[in-house]
GROMACS .gro file of C-alpha atoms in nm:
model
  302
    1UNK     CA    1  11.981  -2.357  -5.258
    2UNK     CA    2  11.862  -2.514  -4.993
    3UNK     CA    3  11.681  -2.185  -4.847
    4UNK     CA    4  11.566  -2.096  -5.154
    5UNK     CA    5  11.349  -2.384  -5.178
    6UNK     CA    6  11.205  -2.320  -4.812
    7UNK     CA    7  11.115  -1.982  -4.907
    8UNK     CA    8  10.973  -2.098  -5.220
    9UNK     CA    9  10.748  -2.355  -5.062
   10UNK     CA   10  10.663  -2.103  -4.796
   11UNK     CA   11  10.519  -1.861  -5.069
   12UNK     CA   12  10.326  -2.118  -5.251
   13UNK     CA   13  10.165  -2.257  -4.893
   14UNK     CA   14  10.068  -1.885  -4.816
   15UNK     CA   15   9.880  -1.823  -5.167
   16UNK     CA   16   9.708  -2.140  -5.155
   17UNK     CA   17   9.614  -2.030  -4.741
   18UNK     CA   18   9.515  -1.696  -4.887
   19UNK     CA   19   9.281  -1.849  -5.180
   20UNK     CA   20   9.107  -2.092  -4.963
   21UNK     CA   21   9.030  -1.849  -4.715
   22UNK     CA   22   8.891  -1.621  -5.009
   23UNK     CA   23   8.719  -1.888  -5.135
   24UNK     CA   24   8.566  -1.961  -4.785
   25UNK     CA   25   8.490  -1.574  -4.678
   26UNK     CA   26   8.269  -1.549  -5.009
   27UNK     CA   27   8.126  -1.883  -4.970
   28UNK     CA   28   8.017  -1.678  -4.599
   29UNK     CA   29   7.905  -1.372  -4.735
   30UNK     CA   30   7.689  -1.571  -4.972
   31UNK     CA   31   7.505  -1.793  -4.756
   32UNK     CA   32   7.467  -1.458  -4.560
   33UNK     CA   33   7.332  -1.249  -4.773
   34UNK     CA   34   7.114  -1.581  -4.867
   35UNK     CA   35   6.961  -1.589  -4.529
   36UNK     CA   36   6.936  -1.217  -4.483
   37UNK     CA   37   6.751  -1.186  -4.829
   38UNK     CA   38   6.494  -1.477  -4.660
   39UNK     CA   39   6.397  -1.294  -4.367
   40UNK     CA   40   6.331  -0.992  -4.520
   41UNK     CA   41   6.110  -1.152  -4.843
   42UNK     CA   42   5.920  -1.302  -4.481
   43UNK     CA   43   5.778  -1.007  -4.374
   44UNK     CA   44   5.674  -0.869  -4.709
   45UNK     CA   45   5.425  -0.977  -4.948
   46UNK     CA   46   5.468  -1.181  -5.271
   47UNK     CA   47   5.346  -0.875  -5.498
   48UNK     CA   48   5.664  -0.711  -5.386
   49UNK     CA   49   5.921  -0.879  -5.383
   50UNK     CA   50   5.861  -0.954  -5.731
   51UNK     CA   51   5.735  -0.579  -5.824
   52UNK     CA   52   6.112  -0.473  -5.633
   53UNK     CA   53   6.339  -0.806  -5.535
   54UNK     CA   54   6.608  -0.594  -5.379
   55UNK     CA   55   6.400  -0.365  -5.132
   56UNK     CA   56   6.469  -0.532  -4.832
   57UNK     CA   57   6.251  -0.323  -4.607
   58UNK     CA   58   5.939  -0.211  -4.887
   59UNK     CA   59   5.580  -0.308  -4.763
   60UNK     CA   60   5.726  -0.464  -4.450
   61UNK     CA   61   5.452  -0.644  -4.244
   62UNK     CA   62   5.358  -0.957  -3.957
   63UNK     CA   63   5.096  -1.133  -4.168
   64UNK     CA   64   5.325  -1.390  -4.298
   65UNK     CA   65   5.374  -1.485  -3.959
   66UNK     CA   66   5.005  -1.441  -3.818
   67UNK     CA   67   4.907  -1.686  -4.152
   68UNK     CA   68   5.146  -1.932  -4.010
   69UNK     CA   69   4.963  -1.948  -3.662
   70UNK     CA   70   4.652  -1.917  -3.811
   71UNK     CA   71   4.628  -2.139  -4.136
   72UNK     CA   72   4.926  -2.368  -4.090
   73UNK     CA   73   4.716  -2.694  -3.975
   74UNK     CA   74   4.676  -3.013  -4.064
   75UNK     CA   75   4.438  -3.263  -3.926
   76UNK     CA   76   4.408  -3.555  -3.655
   77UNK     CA   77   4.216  -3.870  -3.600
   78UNK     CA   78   4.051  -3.829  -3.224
   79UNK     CA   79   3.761  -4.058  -3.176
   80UNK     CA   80   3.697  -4.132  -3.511
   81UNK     CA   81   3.642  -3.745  -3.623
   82UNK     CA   82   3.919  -3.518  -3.726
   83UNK     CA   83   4.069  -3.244  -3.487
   84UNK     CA   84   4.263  -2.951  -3.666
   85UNK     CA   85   4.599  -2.933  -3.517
   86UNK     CA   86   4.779  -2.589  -3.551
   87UNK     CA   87   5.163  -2.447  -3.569
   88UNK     CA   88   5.228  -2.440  -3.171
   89UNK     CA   89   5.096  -2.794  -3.111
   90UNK     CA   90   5.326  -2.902  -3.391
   91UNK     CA   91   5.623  -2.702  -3.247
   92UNK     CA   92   5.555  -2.900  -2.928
   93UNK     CA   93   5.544  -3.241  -3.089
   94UNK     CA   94   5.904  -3.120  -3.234
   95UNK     CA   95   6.042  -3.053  -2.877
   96UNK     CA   96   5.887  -3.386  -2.780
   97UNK     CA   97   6.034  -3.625  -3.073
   98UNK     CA   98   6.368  -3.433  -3.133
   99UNK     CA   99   6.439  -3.423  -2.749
  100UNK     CA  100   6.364  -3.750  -2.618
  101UNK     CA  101   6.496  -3.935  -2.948
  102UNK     CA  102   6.810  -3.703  -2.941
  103UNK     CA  103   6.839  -3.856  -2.529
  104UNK     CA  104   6.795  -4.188  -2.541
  105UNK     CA  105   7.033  -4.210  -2.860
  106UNK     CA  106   7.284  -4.038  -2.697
  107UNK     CA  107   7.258  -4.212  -2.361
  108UNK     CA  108   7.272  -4.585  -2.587
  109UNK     CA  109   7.503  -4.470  -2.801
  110UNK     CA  110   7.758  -4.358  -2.457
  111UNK     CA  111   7.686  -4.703  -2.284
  112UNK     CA  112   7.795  -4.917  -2.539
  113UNK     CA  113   8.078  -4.726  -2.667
  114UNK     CA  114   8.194  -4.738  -2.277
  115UNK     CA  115   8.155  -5.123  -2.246
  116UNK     CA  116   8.342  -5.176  -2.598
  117UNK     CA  117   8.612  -4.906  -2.500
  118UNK     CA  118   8.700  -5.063  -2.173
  119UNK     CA  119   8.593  -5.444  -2.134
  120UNK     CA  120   8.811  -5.600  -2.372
  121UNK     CA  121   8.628  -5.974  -2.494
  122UNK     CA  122   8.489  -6.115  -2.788
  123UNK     CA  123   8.160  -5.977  -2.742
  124UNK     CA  124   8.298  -5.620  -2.708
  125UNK     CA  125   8.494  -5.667  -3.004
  126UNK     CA  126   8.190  -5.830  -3.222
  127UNK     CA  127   7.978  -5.532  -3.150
  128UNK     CA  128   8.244  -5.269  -3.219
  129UNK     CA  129   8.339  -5.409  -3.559
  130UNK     CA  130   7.996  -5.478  -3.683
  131UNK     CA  131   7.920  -5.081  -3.578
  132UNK     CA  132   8.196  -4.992  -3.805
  133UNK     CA  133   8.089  -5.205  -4.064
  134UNK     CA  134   7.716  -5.123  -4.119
  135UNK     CA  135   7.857  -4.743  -4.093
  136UNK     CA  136   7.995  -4.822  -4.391
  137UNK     CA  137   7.761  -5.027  -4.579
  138UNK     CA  138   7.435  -4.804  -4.722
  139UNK     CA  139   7.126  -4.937  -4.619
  140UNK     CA  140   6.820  -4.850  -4.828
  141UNK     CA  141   6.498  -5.058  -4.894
  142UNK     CA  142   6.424  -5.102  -4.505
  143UNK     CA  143   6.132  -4.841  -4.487
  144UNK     CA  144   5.838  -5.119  -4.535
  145UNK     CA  145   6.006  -5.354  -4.311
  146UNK     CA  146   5.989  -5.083  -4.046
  147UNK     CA  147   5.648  -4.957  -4.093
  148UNK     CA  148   5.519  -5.324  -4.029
  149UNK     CA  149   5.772  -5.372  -3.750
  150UNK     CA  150   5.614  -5.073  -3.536
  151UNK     CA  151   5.287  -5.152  -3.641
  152UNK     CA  152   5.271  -5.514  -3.469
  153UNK     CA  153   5.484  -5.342  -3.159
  154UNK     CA  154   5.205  -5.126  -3.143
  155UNK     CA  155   5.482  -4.812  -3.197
  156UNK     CA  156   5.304  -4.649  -3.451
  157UNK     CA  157   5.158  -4.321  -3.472
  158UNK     CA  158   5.324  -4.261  -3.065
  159UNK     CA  159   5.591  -4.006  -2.948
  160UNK     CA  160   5.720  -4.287  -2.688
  161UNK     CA  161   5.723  -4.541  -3.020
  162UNK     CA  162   5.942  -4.290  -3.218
  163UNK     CA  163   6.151  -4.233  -2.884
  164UNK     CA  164   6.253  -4.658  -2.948
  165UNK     CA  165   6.322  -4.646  -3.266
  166UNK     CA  166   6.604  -4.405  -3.155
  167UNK     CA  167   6.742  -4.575  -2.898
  168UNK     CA  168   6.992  -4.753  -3.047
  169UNK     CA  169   7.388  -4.668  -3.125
  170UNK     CA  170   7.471  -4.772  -3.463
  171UNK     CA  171   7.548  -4.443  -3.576
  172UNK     CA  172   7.895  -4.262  -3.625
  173UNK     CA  173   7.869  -4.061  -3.286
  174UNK     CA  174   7.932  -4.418  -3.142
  175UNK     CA  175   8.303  -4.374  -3.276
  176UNK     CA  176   8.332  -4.022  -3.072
  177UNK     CA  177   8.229  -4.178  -2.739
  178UNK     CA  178   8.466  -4.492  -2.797
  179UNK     CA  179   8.783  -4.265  -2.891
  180UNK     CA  180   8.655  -4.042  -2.574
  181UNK     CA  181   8.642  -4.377  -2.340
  182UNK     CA  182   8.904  -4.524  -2.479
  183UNK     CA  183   9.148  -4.251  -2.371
  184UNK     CA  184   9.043  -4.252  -1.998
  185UNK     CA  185   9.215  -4.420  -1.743
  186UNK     CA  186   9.127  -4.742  -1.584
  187UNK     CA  187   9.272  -4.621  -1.258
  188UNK     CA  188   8.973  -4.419  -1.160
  189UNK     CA  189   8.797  -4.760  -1.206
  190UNK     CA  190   9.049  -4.933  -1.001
  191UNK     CA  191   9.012  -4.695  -0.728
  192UNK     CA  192   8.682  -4.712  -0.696
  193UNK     CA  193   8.701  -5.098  -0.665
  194UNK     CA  194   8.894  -5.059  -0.415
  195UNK     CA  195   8.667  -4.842  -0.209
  196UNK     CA  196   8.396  -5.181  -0.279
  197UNK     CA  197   8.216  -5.025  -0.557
  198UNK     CA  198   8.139  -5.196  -0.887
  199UNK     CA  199   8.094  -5.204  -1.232
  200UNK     CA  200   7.752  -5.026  -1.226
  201UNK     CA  201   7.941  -4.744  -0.993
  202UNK     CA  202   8.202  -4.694  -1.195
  203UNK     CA  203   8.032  -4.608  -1.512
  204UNK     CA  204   7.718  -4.440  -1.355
  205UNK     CA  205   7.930  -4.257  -1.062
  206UNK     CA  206   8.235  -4.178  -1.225
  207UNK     CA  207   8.277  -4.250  -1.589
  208UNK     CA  208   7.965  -4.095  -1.696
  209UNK     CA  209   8.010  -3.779  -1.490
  210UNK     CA  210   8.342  -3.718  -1.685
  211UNK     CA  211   8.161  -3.761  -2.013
  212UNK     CA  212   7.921  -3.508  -1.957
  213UNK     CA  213   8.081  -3.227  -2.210
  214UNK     CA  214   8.089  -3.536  -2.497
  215UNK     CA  215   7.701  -3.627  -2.414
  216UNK     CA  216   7.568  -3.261  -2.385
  217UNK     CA  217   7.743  -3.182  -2.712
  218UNK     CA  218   7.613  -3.502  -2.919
  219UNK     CA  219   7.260  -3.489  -2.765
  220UNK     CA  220   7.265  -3.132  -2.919
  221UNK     CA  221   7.343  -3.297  -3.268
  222UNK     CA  222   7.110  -3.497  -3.224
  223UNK     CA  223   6.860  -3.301  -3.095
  224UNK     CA  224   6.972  -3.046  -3.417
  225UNK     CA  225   6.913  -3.346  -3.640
  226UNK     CA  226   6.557  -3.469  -3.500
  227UNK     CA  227   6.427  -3.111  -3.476
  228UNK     CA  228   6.522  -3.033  -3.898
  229UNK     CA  229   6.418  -3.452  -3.954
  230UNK     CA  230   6.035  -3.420  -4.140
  231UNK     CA  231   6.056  -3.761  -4.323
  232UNK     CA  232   6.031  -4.006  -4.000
  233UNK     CA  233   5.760  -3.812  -3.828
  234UNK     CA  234   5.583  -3.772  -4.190
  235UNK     CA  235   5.592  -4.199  -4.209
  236UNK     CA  236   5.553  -4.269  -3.849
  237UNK     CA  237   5.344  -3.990  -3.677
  238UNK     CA  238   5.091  -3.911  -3.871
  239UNK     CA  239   4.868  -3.772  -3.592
  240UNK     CA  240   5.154  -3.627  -3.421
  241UNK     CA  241   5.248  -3.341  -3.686
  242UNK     CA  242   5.593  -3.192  -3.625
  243UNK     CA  243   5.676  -2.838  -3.694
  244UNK     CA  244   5.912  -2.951  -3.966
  245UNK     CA  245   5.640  -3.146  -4.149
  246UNK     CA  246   5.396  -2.898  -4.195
  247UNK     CA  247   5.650  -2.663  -4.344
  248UNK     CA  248   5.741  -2.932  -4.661
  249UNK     CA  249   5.358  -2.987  -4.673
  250UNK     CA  250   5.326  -2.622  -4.692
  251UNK     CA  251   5.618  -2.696  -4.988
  252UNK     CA  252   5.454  -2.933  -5.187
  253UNK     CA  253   5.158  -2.746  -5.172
  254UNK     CA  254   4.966  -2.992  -4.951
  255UNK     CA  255   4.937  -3.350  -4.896
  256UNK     CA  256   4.806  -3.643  -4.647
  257UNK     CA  257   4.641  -3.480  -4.339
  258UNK     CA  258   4.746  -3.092  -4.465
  259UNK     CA  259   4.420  -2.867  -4.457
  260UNK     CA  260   4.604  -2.537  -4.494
  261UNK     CA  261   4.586  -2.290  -4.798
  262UNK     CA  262   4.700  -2.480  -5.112
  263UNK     CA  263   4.919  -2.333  -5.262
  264UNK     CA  264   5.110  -2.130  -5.005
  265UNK     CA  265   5.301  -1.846  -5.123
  266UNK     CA  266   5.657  -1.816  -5.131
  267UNK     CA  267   5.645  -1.543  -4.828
  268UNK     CA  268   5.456  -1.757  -4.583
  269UNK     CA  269   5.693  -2.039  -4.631
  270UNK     CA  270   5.980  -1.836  -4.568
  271UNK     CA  271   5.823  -1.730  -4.249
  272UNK     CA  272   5.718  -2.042  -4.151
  273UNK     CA  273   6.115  -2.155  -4.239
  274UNK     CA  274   6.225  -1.877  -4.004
  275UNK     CA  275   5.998  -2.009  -3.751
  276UNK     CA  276   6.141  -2.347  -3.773
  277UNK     CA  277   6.526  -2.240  -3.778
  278UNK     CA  278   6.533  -2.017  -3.498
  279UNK     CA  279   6.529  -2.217  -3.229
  280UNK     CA  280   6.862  -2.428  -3.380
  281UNK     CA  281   7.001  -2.084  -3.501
  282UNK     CA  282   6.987  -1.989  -3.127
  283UNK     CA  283   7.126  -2.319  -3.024
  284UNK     CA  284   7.405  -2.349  -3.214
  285UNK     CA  285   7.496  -1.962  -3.121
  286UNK     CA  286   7.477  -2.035  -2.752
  287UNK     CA  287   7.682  -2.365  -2.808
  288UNK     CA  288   7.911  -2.368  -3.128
  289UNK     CA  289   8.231  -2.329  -2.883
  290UNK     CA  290   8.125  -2.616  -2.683
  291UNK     CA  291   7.998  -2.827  -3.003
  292UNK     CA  292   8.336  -2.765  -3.152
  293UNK     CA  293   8.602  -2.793  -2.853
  294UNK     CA  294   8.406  -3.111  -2.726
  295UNK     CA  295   8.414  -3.310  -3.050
  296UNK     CA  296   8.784  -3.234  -3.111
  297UNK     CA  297   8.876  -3.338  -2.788
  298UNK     CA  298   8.677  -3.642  -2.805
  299UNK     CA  299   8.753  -3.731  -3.107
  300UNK     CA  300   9.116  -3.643  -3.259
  301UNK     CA  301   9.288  -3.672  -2.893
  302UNK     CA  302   9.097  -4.026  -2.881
   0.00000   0.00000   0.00000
């Protein structure tokens, strides 16, 4: 009776294993055949996707993406005129606000987690608890407060100002580097106070070094994050267009600074999409092993 019931629950664990992973695979093939369907409709022309919607490769052309280079712009306050800024210089402000925001975070966000993984006192604790609590708690109505607040810092409307309003580490990445810290011995510490080093050489010499596959893989999320973020750049840098804002101007059909064609057809904004998502696409292809092993093993094993 008693094997019967094994087998029985064996069967029923290997349908349900077999209907998620149907589930799943379709889930796949749709978003596929989503993205596919996208890149195609951005090298052809409105007119023809809707004359023939499933001709992936009918009147197949580069002006989508020439009319992103060329008519993509928005303007900027230089000297009290107006200087058109165009796709490229936007795509640079993107490398520049998702990749220094995406380092200091990360580097902030490792520092503390060390000091409240491995210095055990009230202070370590305080912090550590109120991080978990304002994880938890929502916090919504602070977007005024924090337009005046970099206004009077003189942060406004400046790469370096968006760069400190990242660097902080109340965010849930904090929770990855404490689990990761946590689980490291205090002997390599030990050692190295032996040898007359101290606290400064522990984390920046040795510590830090062995949380380099942690902090490469969470400054990609980051970065990932910052690169696909348009609302903070759209509130806080308004002469500093990122790539990512001028496509949901391009969206709404125009818009603050936005001096491109209004409206913009549904082809162009697909290419400019493309244009956007590639670089991640490529990142995440390069990395998704690392992304994946790294957070586990900082993370679960913590």
């Amino acid at each position: 009776m008693t094997n019967s019931k094994k087998k029985l629950s064996r069967r029923r664990f290997d349908w349900f294993e077999a209907i998620v992973a149907c589930l799943l695979a379709l889930y796949g093939l749709a978003v596929l055949i989503l993205i596919l369907w996208g890149f195609s409709a951005s090298f052809r022309t409105y007119k023809s996707i809707m004359r023939n919607p499933w001709n992936l490769f009918a009147d197949v052309s580069f002006d989508n993406y020439i009319l992103v280079f060329n008519d993509f712009k928005t303007l900027k306050e230089t000297n009290g005129g107006f200087k058109p800024v165009y796709f490229e210089e936007m795509f640079f402000n993107s490398l520049l606000y998702a990749g220094g925001g995406a380092l200091l975070q990360t580097l902030c966000t490792a520092a503390v987690a060390y000091c409240t993984a491995k210095y055990d006192n009230k202070c370590s604790k305080i912090i550590h608890y109120v991080v978990i609590i304002t994880l938890a708690l929502p916090i919504v109505g602070n977007l005024a407060s924090m337009l005046t607040v970099t206004k009077k810092l003189k942060l406004f409307d400046s790469i370096f100002g968006s760069w400190i309003m990242k660097f902080g580490f109340n965010n849930i990445y904090y929770m990855i580097f404490y689990a990761f810290f946590r689980k490291l011995s205090w002997e390599y510490a030990e050692s190295a106070f032996l040898d007359g080093g101290n606290h400064y050489t522990v984390f920046f010499r040795i510590m830090l070094p062995l949380a380099v596959p942690v902090i490469s893989t969470i400054f990609l999320l980051n970065f990932i994050q910052y690169w696909n973020d348009f609302e903070t750049p759209y509130m806080f840098l308004p002469n500093h267009t990122t790539s990512a804002v001028v496509l949901y101007m391009s969206i709404i059909g125009g818009g603050g600074t936005w001096s491109g064609p209004s409206p913009v057809d549904l082809t162009a904004q697909l290419a400019a999409a493309f244009m956007v998502f590639l670089p991640i696409f490529v990142l995440f292809l390069i990395f998704k092993n690392k992304i994946m092993g790294n957070l586990s093993e900082g993370g679960i094993k913590g």
